[in-house]
mmCIF file of C-alpha atoms in Angstrom:
data_model
loop_
_atom_site.group_PDB
_atom_site.id
_atom_site.type_symbol
_atom_site.label_atom_id
_atom_site.label_comp_id
_atom_site.label_asym_id
_atom_site.label_seq_id
_atom_site.Cartn_x
_atom_site.Cartn_y
_atom_site.Cartn_z
ATOM 1 C CA MET A 1 1.370 31.074 22.900
ATOM 2 C CA ALA A 2 2.421 27.567 21.889
ATOM 3 C CA THR A 3 5.204 27.002 19.375
ATOM 4 C CA PHE A 4 5.940 23.875 17.371
ATOM 5 C CA SER A 5 9.477 22.572 16.866
ATOM 6 C CA CYS A 6 11.224 19.693 15.122
ATOM 7 C CA LYS A 7 11.453 16.674 17.459
ATOM 8 C CA LYS A 8 14.958 15.857 16.288
ATOM 9 C CA CYS A 9 16.790 19.209 16.237
ATOM 10 C CA ARG A 10 14.301 21.479 18.084
ATOM 11 C CA ARG A 11 14.270 24.132 15.342
ATOM 12 C CA ARG A 12 11.213 26.355 15.743
ATOM 13 C CA LEU A 13 8.803 25.747 12.857
ATOM 14 C CA CYS A 14 5.575 27.637 13.555
ATOM 15 C CA CYS A 15 3.388 28.960 16.317
ATOM 16 C CA GLU A 16 -0.218 28.449 17.317
ATOM 17 C CA THR A 17 -1.413 31.479 15.322
ATOM 18 C CA ASP A 18 -0.176 29.859 12.061
ATOM 19 C CA LEU A 19 -2.610 26.958 12.431
ATOM 20 C CA GLU A 20 -6.078 26.662 10.951
ATOM 21 C CA LEU A 21 -8.897 25.433 13.167
ATOM 22 C CA HIS A 22 -10.503 22.146 12.150
ATOM 23 C CA GLN A 23 -13.031 19.642 13.404
ATOM 24 C CA GLN A 24 -11.357 17.386 15.953
ATOM 25 C CA CYS A 25 -11.493 13.608 15.561
ATOM 26 C CA SER A 26 -13.933 11.970 17.953
ATOM 27 C CA SER A 27 -14.129 8.555 19.577
ATOM 28 C CA ASP A 28 -17.419 7.812 17.790
ATOM 29 C CA GLY A 29 -15.908 7.365 14.345
ATOM 30 C CA GLY A 30 -13.609 10.303 13.772
ATOM 31 C CA VAL A 31 -13.791 12.778 10.967
ATOM 32 C CA PRO A 32 -15.149 11.034 7.844
ATOM 33 C CA ALA A 33 -12.529 12.685 5.612
ATOM 34 C CA PHE A 34 -9.742 10.726 7.302
ATOM 35 C CA GLY A 35 -9.033 7.068 6.607
ATOM 36 C CA TRP A 36 -9.198 4.189 9.057
ATOM 37 C CA HIS A 37 -5.790 5.024 10.558
ATOM 38 C CA LYS A 38 -7.248 8.151 12.163
ATOM 39 C CA ASN A 39 -10.335 6.353 13.477
ATOM 40 C CA TYR A 40 -9.377 5.227 16.979
ATOM 41 C CA GLY A 41 -12.540 3.280 17.653
ATOM 42 C CA GLU A 42 -15.084 3.097 20.426
ATOM 43 C CA GLY A 43 -14.068 4.266 23.894
ATOM 44 C CA SER A 44 -10.785 5.743 22.703
ATOM 45 C CA THR A 45 -9.278 8.678 24.580
ATOM 46 C CA LYS A 46 -6.702 9.617 21.936
ATOM 47 C CA GLU A 47 -6.888 13.183 20.663
ATOM 48 C CA CYS A 48 -6.605 14.264 17.054
ATOM 49 C CA SER A 49 -2.937 14.595 16.095
ATOM 50 C CA SER A 50 -3.495 16.465 12.819
ATOM 51 C CA LEU A 51 -2.378 20.072 12.428
ATOM 52 C CA PHE A 52 -3.293 22.231 9.441
ATOM 53 C CA LEU A 53 -1.313 25.318 8.470
ATOM 54 C CA ALA A 54 -3.342 28.288 7.264
ATOM 55 C CA GLU A 55 -0.593 29.238 4.757
ATOM 56 C CA PRO A 56 2.697 27.624 3.672
ATOM 57 C CA MET A 57 5.576 28.693 5.888
ATOM 58 C CA GLU A 58 8.573 30.635 4.521
ATOM 59 C CA TRP A 59 10.935 27.721 5.176
ATOM 60 C CA MET A 60 8.880 25.239 3.122
ATOM 61 C CA ASP A 61 10.210 24.203 -0.295
ATOM 62 C CA HIS A 62 7.903 26.209 -2.568
ATOM 63 C CA ALA A 63 8.957 24.221 -5.654
ATOM 64 C CA GLN A 64 7.401 21.078 -4.160
ATOM 65 C CA ILE A 65 4.239 22.781 -2.898
ATOM 66 C CA SER A 66 2.970 23.023 -6.489
ATOM 67 C CA GLU A 67 2.824 19.209 -6.609
ATOM 68 C CA TYR A 68 -0.289 17.282 -5.507
ATOM 69 C CA GLU A 69 1.374 15.469 -2.626
ATOM 70 C CA GLY A 70 4.672 15.370 -0.835
ATOM 71 C CA ARG A 71 6.627 15.352 2.392
ATOM 72 C CA VAL A 72 7.266 18.215 4.771
ATOM 73 C CA VAL A 73 10.839 18.012 6.068
ATOM 74 C CA CYS A 74 12.742 20.019 8.654
ATOM 75 C CA PRO A 75 14.412 23.075 7.075
ATOM 76 C CA ASN A 76 17.604 22.490 9.070
ATOM 77 C CA ALA A 77 20.075 21.168 6.452
ATOM 78 C CA ARG A 78 21.790 18.933 9.019
ATOM 79 C CA CYS A 79 18.502 17.445 10.222
ATOM 80 C CA GLY A 80 16.044 16.869 7.358
ATOM 81 C CA ALA A 81 13.623 14.897 9.573
ATOM 82 C CA LYS A 82 10.159 14.187 8.174
ATOM 83 C CA LEU A 83 7.650 16.476 9.841
ATOM 84 C CA GLY A 84 4.576 15.401 7.945
ATOM 85 C CA SER A 85 3.034 15.299 4.512
ATOM 86 C CA TRP A 86 0.409 16.958 2.366
ATOM 87 C CA ASN A 87 -2.051 15.712 -0.177
ATOM 88 C CA TRP A 88 -4.276 18.141 -2.118
#
């Protein structure tokens, strides 16, 4: 089973079973819900880099989750690297 860790400090964040399946981006225009930055164009071999969590993780700041958008940062107090973002 695959696990996902912070690139900077290597703290374990989640595992493959915590992810929600989604339609993968394709080289013929990508998923329409994503903007141009996720559309890699014709003949592209890049894979979709988006990951979607089925539920918020315990280490996430639950006070910020109630907002409409925000950043996901590493829970390691000495690291704090940006891991991603959300937008409801």
